[in-house]
XYZ file of C-alpha atoms in Angstrom:
509
model
C -25.907 -13.319 -1.566
C -25.544 -11.758 1.915
C -22.848 -14.302 2.731
C -21.071 -13.481 -0.510
C -20.990 -9.752 0.185
C -19.936 -10.259 3.789
C -17.000 -12.389 2.688
C -16.148 -9.931 -0.055
C -15.911 -7.017 2.356
C -14.097 -8.992 5.030
C -11.373 -9.623 2.502
C -11.365 -6.050 1.244
C -13.197 -7.115 -1.862
C -10.503 -9.519 -2.906
C -10.608 -13.108 -1.782
C -13.539 -15.180 -2.916
C -12.180 -18.644 -3.586
C -14.387 -20.693 -5.868
C -13.593 -23.962 -4.108
C -14.194 -22.706 -0.551
C -17.928 -22.043 -0.471
C -19.362 -25.536 -0.532
C -18.199 -29.109 -0.015
C -20.114 -30.380 -3.039
C -20.136 -29.067 -6.556
C -23.305 -26.970 -7.028
C -25.290 -27.557 -10.174
C -24.113 -25.346 -13.011
C -21.077 -24.072 -11.072
C -17.409 -24.725 -11.745
C -15.237 -25.805 -8.839
C -11.846 -26.259 -10.504
C -10.105 -29.577 -10.067
C -8.123 -29.835 -13.310
C -5.647 -27.450 -14.933
C -8.055 -26.969 -17.825
C -10.740 -25.837 -15.377
C -8.414 -23.367 -13.694
C -7.390 -22.184 -17.146
C -11.037 -21.505 -17.925
C -11.253 -19.094 -14.967
C -8.943 -16.697 -16.812
C -11.646 -16.134 -19.420
C -14.085 -14.683 -16.887
C -15.461 -11.338 -18.039
C -14.940 -9.837 -14.558
C -11.225 -9.749 -15.304
C -11.544 -7.498 -18.356
C -14.825 -5.644 -17.898
C -14.340 -3.404 -14.869
C -10.778 -2.093 -14.487
C -11.262 1.387 -12.966
C -14.760 1.700 -14.412
C -17.990 2.283 -12.516
C -21.183 0.338 -13.149
C -22.004 2.682 -16.054
C -18.610 2.037 -17.676
C -17.251 5.540 -17.148
C -14.132 6.545 -15.246
C -13.408 9.674 -13.246
C -9.697 9.278 -14.079
C -10.362 10.819 -17.478
C -12.109 13.762 -15.821
C -9.039 14.554 -13.754
C -6.975 14.808 -16.940
C -6.442 17.592 -19.459
C -8.068 15.634 -22.315
C -11.645 16.437 -21.299
C -13.731 19.540 -20.729
C -17.285 20.152 -19.565
C -19.588 22.916 -20.679
C -21.514 24.833 -18.058
C -24.753 23.056 -18.966
C -23.239 19.580 -18.888
C -21.564 20.246 -15.559
C -24.210 22.179 -13.674
C -27.346 20.538 -15.065
C -26.616 17.127 -16.590
C -24.340 16.121 -13.734
C -25.045 18.313 -10.690
C -28.693 19.374 -10.867
C -29.829 15.962 -12.075
C -27.667 14.196 -9.480
C -26.249 12.004 -12.220
C -25.297 8.434 -11.398
C -21.878 9.464 -12.702
C -21.639 12.647 -10.639
C -18.167 11.537 -9.511
C -16.979 12.593 -12.982
C -18.208 16.134 -12.279
C -16.628 16.215 -8.839
C -13.334 14.997 -10.295
C -13.468 17.629 -13.036
C -14.010 20.375 -10.447
C -11.492 18.800 -8.033
C -14.110 18.660 -5.303
C -13.310 15.947 -2.806
C -14.465 13.377 -1.997
C -15.127 12.502 -5.625
C -17.199 9.461 -4.672
C -19.404 8.655 -1.714
C -16.947 7.132 0.795
C -19.685 5.112 2.494
C -20.557 3.132 -0.649
C -18.686 0.207 -2.187
C -15.925 1.215 -4.597
C -16.336 -0.288 -8.048
C -12.701 0.355 -8.969
C -11.510 -1.523 -5.897
C -14.135 -4.255 -5.432
C -15.007 -4.943 -9.057
C -11.970 -3.770 -10.973
C -8.975 -4.955 -8.969
C -9.836 -7.291 -6.129
C -12.635 -9.149 -7.862
C -10.147 -10.116 -10.562
C -7.695 -11.219 -7.856
C -10.008 -14.014 -6.795
C -9.438 -15.515 -10.238
C -5.700 -14.886 -10.495
C -4.936 -16.119 -6.979
C -7.193 -19.145 -7.256
C -5.515 -20.114 -10.512
C -2.026 -19.757 -9.062
C -2.756 -21.504 -5.764
C -5.046 -24.119 -7.254
C -2.668 -25.189 -9.982
C 0.294 -25.241 -7.633
C -1.667 -27.676 -5.452
C -2.183 -30.127 -8.313
C 1.112 -29.627 -10.145
C 3.014 -32.784 -11.095
C 6.044 -33.511 -13.225
C 3.715 -34.645 -15.986
C 1.568 -31.506 -16.109
C 4.262 -28.963 -15.192
C 4.513 -27.374 -18.652
C 0.766 -26.783 -18.917
C 0.629 -25.650 -15.290
C 3.414 -23.121 -15.787
C 1.811 -21.652 -18.910
C -1.523 -21.035 -17.180
C -0.092 -19.658 -13.942
C 2.190 -17.356 -15.943
C -0.879 -15.691 -17.458
C -2.357 -15.238 -13.987
C 0.881 -13.649 -12.728
C 0.878 -11.100 -15.559
C -2.803 -10.288 -15.062
C -2.207 -9.799 -11.353
C 0.816 -7.584 -11.990
C -1.074 -5.377 -14.471
C -3.912 -4.827 -11.988
C -1.762 -4.104 -8.938
C 0.577 -1.802 -10.863
C -2.276 0.479 -11.862
C -4.037 0.194 -8.521
C -1.020 1.357 -6.527
C -0.706 4.488 -8.690
C -4.439 5.229 -8.523
C -4.648 4.802 -4.732
C -1.169 6.077 -3.961
C 1.369 8.740 -4.925
C 3.568 8.692 -7.983
C 6.579 6.404 -7.735
C 9.754 8.440 -7.207
C 12.774 6.772 -8.843
C 15.589 6.961 -6.315
C 13.310 8.749 -3.855
C 10.992 8.026 -0.946
C 8.398 5.392 -1.846
C 7.506 4.376 1.701
C 3.851 5.467 1.656
C 1.485 2.654 2.614
C -0.899 2.173 -0.286
C -2.743 -1.087 -1.036
C -2.763 -4.726 0.119
C -0.917 -6.997 -2.321
C -3.120 -10.038 -1.782
C -1.635 -13.252 -3.183
C -3.544 -15.949 -1.299
C -6.852 -17.480 -2.329
C -7.545 -18.670 1.233
C -10.469 -16.629 2.573
C -9.709 -17.840 6.109
C -6.217 -16.328 6.029
C -5.719 -13.008 7.861
C -5.994 -9.942 5.645
C -2.545 -8.753 4.645
C -1.255 -5.351 5.667
C -0.841 -2.456 3.278
C 2.275 -2.524 1.138
C 4.342 0.561 0.431
C 4.598 1.900 -3.088
C 8.108 0.441 -3.315
C 6.937 -2.946 -2.084
C 4.146 -3.051 -4.671
C 6.565 -2.115 -7.445
C 8.961 -4.839 -6.298
C 6.172 -7.433 -6.177
C 4.832 -6.447 -9.592
C 8.290 -6.839 -11.087
C 8.710 -10.201 -9.370
C 5.372 -11.424 -10.740
C 6.322 -10.373 -14.272
C 9.710 -12.064 -14.143
C 8.171 -15.185 -12.597
C 5.811 -15.353 -15.577
C 8.259 -14.504 -18.345
C 9.995 -17.891 -18.856
C 6.679 -19.729 -19.212
C 4.264 -17.236 -20.741
C 2.863 -18.532 -24.073
C 3.879 -16.958 -27.353
C 0.217 -16.934 -28.354
C -3.081 -17.137 -26.477
C -6.659 -17.621 -27.603
C -7.723 -13.967 -27.115
C -6.098 -10.596 -26.345
C -7.604 -10.673 -22.837
C -4.940 -13.320 -22.173
C -1.358 -12.008 -21.909
C 1.208 -13.328 -24.357
C 4.986 -13.067 -24.180
C 4.807 -9.881 -26.291
C 2.252 -8.428 -23.848
C 4.485 -9.330 -20.900
C 7.423 -7.574 -22.534
C 5.139 -4.573 -23.158
C 4.146 -4.527 -19.484
C 7.793 -4.631 -18.455
C 8.529 -1.724 -20.801
C 5.592 0.221 -19.371
C 6.667 -0.543 -15.801
C 10.098 0.899 -16.483
C 8.685 4.110 -17.932
C 7.691 4.812 -14.326
C 11.028 3.745 -12.854
C 12.794 5.859 -15.519
C 14.941 2.893 -16.537
C 14.800 3.829 -20.193
C 17.383 1.263 -21.237
C 14.971 -1.396 -19.953
C 12.042 0.318 -21.683
C 13.912 0.183 -24.983
C 14.958 -3.434 -24.420
C 11.511 -4.817 -23.626
C 9.581 -2.642 -26.080
C 11.977 -3.721 -28.818
C 11.491 -7.402 -27.915
C 7.713 -6.961 -27.997
C 7.657 -5.002 -31.249
C 10.101 -7.177 -33.193
C 8.333 -10.331 -32.029
C 4.951 -8.969 -33.086
C 6.108 -7.711 -36.481
C 8.117 -10.770 -37.494
C 5.511 -11.516 -40.156
C 5.030 -7.898 -41.198
C 3.918 -4.594 -39.724
C 0.585 -4.873 -41.504
C -0.252 -7.763 -39.179
C -0.378 -5.390 -36.185
C -1.274 -1.993 -37.658
C -4.141 -0.580 -39.672
C -3.307 1.815 -42.459
C -5.983 4.444 -41.947
C -5.892 5.142 -45.682
C -7.646 1.777 -46.141
C -10.539 2.597 -43.784
C -13.943 3.879 -44.797
C -17.430 4.537 -43.458
C -19.972 1.763 -43.897
C -22.633 4.468 -44.369
C -21.083 7.508 -46.021
C -24.378 9.403 -45.816
C -24.559 9.082 -42.029
C -21.020 9.055 -40.599
C -22.182 9.886 -37.049
C -23.777 6.480 -36.607
C -21.785 4.607 -39.222
C -19.486 1.709 -38.437
C -15.915 1.858 -39.705
C -14.874 -0.645 -42.355
C -11.404 -2.147 -42.089
C -9.780 -4.745 -44.369
C -10.231 -7.493 -41.745
C -13.592 -6.247 -40.384
C -12.209 -6.379 -36.820
C -11.256 -2.798 -36.022
C -14.290 -2.549 -33.709
C -13.534 -5.763 -31.778
C -11.229 -6.653 -28.869
C -9.275 -8.907 -31.233
C -8.550 -5.991 -33.542
C -5.151 -6.508 -35.119
C -3.737 -3.544 -33.166
C -4.739 -4.772 -29.688
C -1.995 -6.656 -27.892
C -3.599 -6.859 -24.431
C -7.264 -6.084 -23.870
C -8.812 -4.457 -20.847
C -12.079 -2.546 -21.119
C -11.901 1.232 -21.185
C -14.183 4.277 -21.004
C -15.726 4.533 -24.472
C -18.142 7.303 -23.499
C -15.822 10.193 -22.700
C -15.683 13.049 -25.178
C -19.201 13.306 -26.509
C -22.443 14.860 -25.235
C -23.907 14.381 -22.803
C -20.878 13.066 -20.901
C -18.131 15.550 -21.855
C -16.205 17.053 -24.751
C -12.611 16.685 -25.887
C -10.592 19.607 -24.549
C -9.464 22.379 -26.856
C -5.879 21.473 -26.000
C -6.426 17.871 -27.056
C -8.138 18.854 -30.313
C -5.275 21.239 -31.064
C -2.820 18.328 -31.160
C -4.269 17.048 -34.443
C -3.484 18.074 -38.009
C -7.081 18.354 -39.141
C -6.236 18.217 -42.832
C -3.813 15.291 -42.907
C -4.234 13.193 -39.771
C -6.845 10.536 -40.568
C -7.422 9.965 -36.867
C -9.040 13.384 -36.831
C -11.298 12.353 -39.711
C -12.484 9.181 -38.016
C -12.298 10.058 -34.308
C -13.895 13.509 -34.312
C -17.366 14.504 -35.468
C -19.366 17.714 -35.438
C -22.573 16.856 -33.609
C -25.302 18.570 -31.583
C -24.080 19.399 -28.113
C -25.938 19.497 -24.818
C -29.092 21.598 -24.720
C -31.579 22.096 -21.905
C -33.510 24.681 -19.903
C -33.193 24.573 -16.131
C -34.700 27.040 -13.622
C -35.537 29.377 -16.472
C -31.987 29.380 -17.863
C -31.298 27.879 -21.298
C -28.027 26.080 -21.857
C -27.206 25.409 -25.494
C -23.784 24.156 -26.529
C -24.701 24.293 -30.213
C -22.856 22.040 -32.616
C -19.631 20.861 -31.029
C -16.649 18.833 -32.153
C -16.898 15.543 -30.265
C -14.820 12.382 -29.840
C -16.619 9.504 -31.562
C -13.823 6.941 -31.483
C -15.649 4.743 -28.959
C -19.190 5.624 -30.041
C -21.460 2.643 -30.598
C -22.211 1.719 -34.199
C -23.978 -1.513 -35.138
C -23.622 -2.812 -31.582
C -19.864 -2.241 -31.232
C -17.591 0.775 -30.803
C -16.492 2.405 -34.030
C -12.943 1.657 -32.893
C -12.198 -0.818 -30.126
C -9.934 0.787 -27.549
C -8.128 -0.802 -24.643
C -6.783 0.133 -21.231
C -4.186 -2.570 -21.830
C -1.697 -2.271 -24.671
C -1.821 -1.794 -28.414
C 1.033 -2.472 -30.794
C 1.213 1.236 -31.731
C 1.715 2.038 -28.040
C 4.570 -0.469 -27.892
C 6.204 1.261 -30.864
C 5.796 4.633 -29.159
C 7.241 3.290 -25.898
C 10.323 2.239 -27.856
C 10.449 5.644 -29.531
C 10.207 7.430 -26.179
C 12.971 5.272 -24.717
C 15.211 5.875 -27.721
C 14.645 9.626 -27.460
C 15.395 9.702 -23.745
C 18.561 7.678 -24.335
C 19.764 10.128 -26.991
C 19.070 7.812 -29.945
C 17.192 10.591 -31.701
C 17.226 9.246 -35.258
C 15.930 5.865 -34.068
C 13.144 7.608 -32.148
C 12.157 9.640 -35.205
C 12.151 6.537 -37.381
C 9.649 4.885 -35.043
C 7.552 8.030 -34.850
C 7.421 8.453 -38.617
C 6.644 4.766 -39.074
C 3.478 5.156 -37.015
C 2.539 8.347 -38.819
C 2.712 6.581 -42.197
C -0.188 4.437 -40.981
C -2.209 7.373 -39.685
C -1.724 10.258 -42.122
C -2.924 10.699 -45.691
C -0.655 9.203 -48.326
C 2.054 11.615 -49.366
C 2.391 13.384 -46.006
C 6.028 14.282 -45.499
C 7.784 12.664 -42.513
C 8.670 14.869 -39.573
C 12.155 16.318 -39.624
C 14.372 15.571 -36.653
C 14.657 18.482 -34.205
C 18.056 19.302 -32.790
C 17.338 18.883 -29.104
C 16.457 15.629 -27.300
C 13.606 17.332 -25.420
C 11.991 18.367 -28.691
C 12.133 14.791 -29.963
C 10.733 13.424 -26.684
C 7.939 15.978 -26.829
C 7.036 14.993 -30.404
C 6.827 11.341 -29.362
C 4.696 12.138 -26.316
C 2.325 14.287 -28.348
C 1.903 11.360 -30.734
C 1.335 9.075 -27.765
C -1.430 11.363 -26.486
C -3.132 11.374 -29.900
C -2.904 7.616 -30.191
C -4.179 6.582 -26.750
C -7.843 6.723 -25.643
C -9.183 10.123 -24.656
C -10.546 9.105 -21.246
C -9.845 6.496 -18.554
C -6.368 5.466 -17.330
C -3.772 6.254 -19.955
C -3.542 10.039 -19.787
C -4.081 10.021 -16.003
C -1.094 7.702 -15.589
C 1.054 9.751 -17.953
C 0.260 12.996 -16.139
C 1.429 11.402 -12.887
C 4.720 10.144 -14.325
C 5.420 13.433 -16.122
C 4.717 15.466 -12.973
C 8.096 14.543 -11.487
C 9.933 16.086 -14.445
C 9.444 19.788 -13.649
C 10.330 22.231 -16.386
C 9.979 19.758 -19.235
C 7.562 20.767 -22.025
C 5.465 17.623 -21.477
C 5.219 18.008 -17.691
C 2.380 19.703 -15.842
C 2.471 20.510 -12.163
C -1.258 21.265 -12.222
C -4.280 20.611 -14.408
C -6.767 23.455 -14.921
C -10.414 23.007 -15.837
C -13.035 25.606 -16.661
C -16.798 25.514 -16.196
C -18.427 28.624 -17.542
C -16.640 31.535 -15.852
C -15.181 29.336 -13.095
C -11.696 27.812 -13.045
C -10.622 24.779 -11.049
C -7.057 23.633 -10.512
C -5.583 20.400 -9.213
C -1.967 19.576 -8.430
C -0.982 16.338 -10.168
C 1.616 15.109 -7.685
C -0.700 15.525 -4.730
C -3.774 14.150 -2.944
C -6.224 15.268 -5.657
C -4.737 12.628 -7.968
C -4.922 9.871 -5.344
C -8.166 8.011 -4.631
C -8.934 7.122 -0.990
C -9.893 3.612 0.056
C -13.635 3.478 0.745
C -15.060 3.095 4.225
C -16.632 -0.242 3.253
C -13.090 -1.633 3.116
C -11.504 0.397 5.939
C -14.094 -0.573 8.533
C -13.231 -4.247 8.088
C -9.490 -3.544 8.257
C -8.851 -1.300 11.296
C -5.321 -2.665 11.526
C -4.362 -0.568 8.534
C -4.620 2.519 10.739
C -6.587 4.599 8.207
C -9.572 6.392 9.774
C -12.884 6.303 7.871
C -13.647 9.240 5.631
C -16.417 11.214 7.317
C -16.540 14.133 4.893
C -20.046 15.028 3.664
C -20.951 13.900 0.160
C -23.691 16.048 -1.305
């Protein structure tokens, strides 16, 4: 175990090659020698379980956003006074840096990104070493899935640990190492710039595209439709909206070839399994899979923060709640619940949040979330990416058609479709409000959107800063600045002095 951790840190948490530890196959361990064995590596839970989540499956990214708020009791007692294991959420919410202890290993880096790289890079390198003319088709299909998985991880990592990409601007900031070798004896690569990471992500996606399978055995494996969705998402950040429309349309039309009902739930068909106890009740769907990663709406599965938005962790912000039509939007019916809030007495002071509206979308019921969410992609998100691209390209009626199509599956039967506003910005804003309602409350999605919107000053969807309140106190963080960039932990920096980044010696208490 000591050897394992030493190697992990020497490689910045990234390069642990399964076939490099021992010369003989250990009992019960897989040292890949066949394509099928390399293929099996892509089903490892490490790939899907920890993207930007700590060991308690929460993510401070949601606490930097405007979707979440803390009460005074939750912040000052549950998190701070009790020195919560998730106190980084509190520090993020109050924009107090460093958010996490810089001397400890970084779960987002070690577990979320670079642990998964040991699988992707071993699959790519290992299969390339045994590729023949006879097995080329199978080899290409498996490596294509590894390329897409690698691209998804590095794309998010560069925007978590670096500044927002500036289309046509300066993207020369050194950010993260784009490790592509499975050889643990190879020298650690230098940091890539934001532009270099974007270029490499795009190259990985296009390398995969000709060979990626139409279908895979589980949504944790990327399909061609998921690869198109990732290309559409990538170009939202490059502001190439013609490419967003192109790839989102390919993904959506491919997925709906056999009918929209194959990839969308009509919320009018849902119900509570226990109508007398909706707080703890599972949600019934026609296929009984709405609470599983292979829910019909999930295109590409990566685990997300299911805990944000309900006591004791946090509450949905008033701004987020205000986005919903409480009478007609069935997402409000199923996602939000009135429930007892945080209550405690500390140092003679009683904190009582009373009954609060809370976000129960990811709450556990019968061993699974009520609704399975993803940090990857859903088919509704693909539809909304196409709608956003159409709106930004001036195809306003097409954008509204997509928007109203989604709403037919979310609102009570008989709800009138939205009328088309006159201005493009109004249409874009309607689409982005729908996107915010549709995506998970916490974790990556809103954090990433806030960063990409921050370089559109003056637009109704753009925020230069995010403001949080805690009792009578107000905290403010600038989105396009260092408060929305995570530093690399000292456990990685100390083994990579060539990067030229000094260790973070700020106190953490």
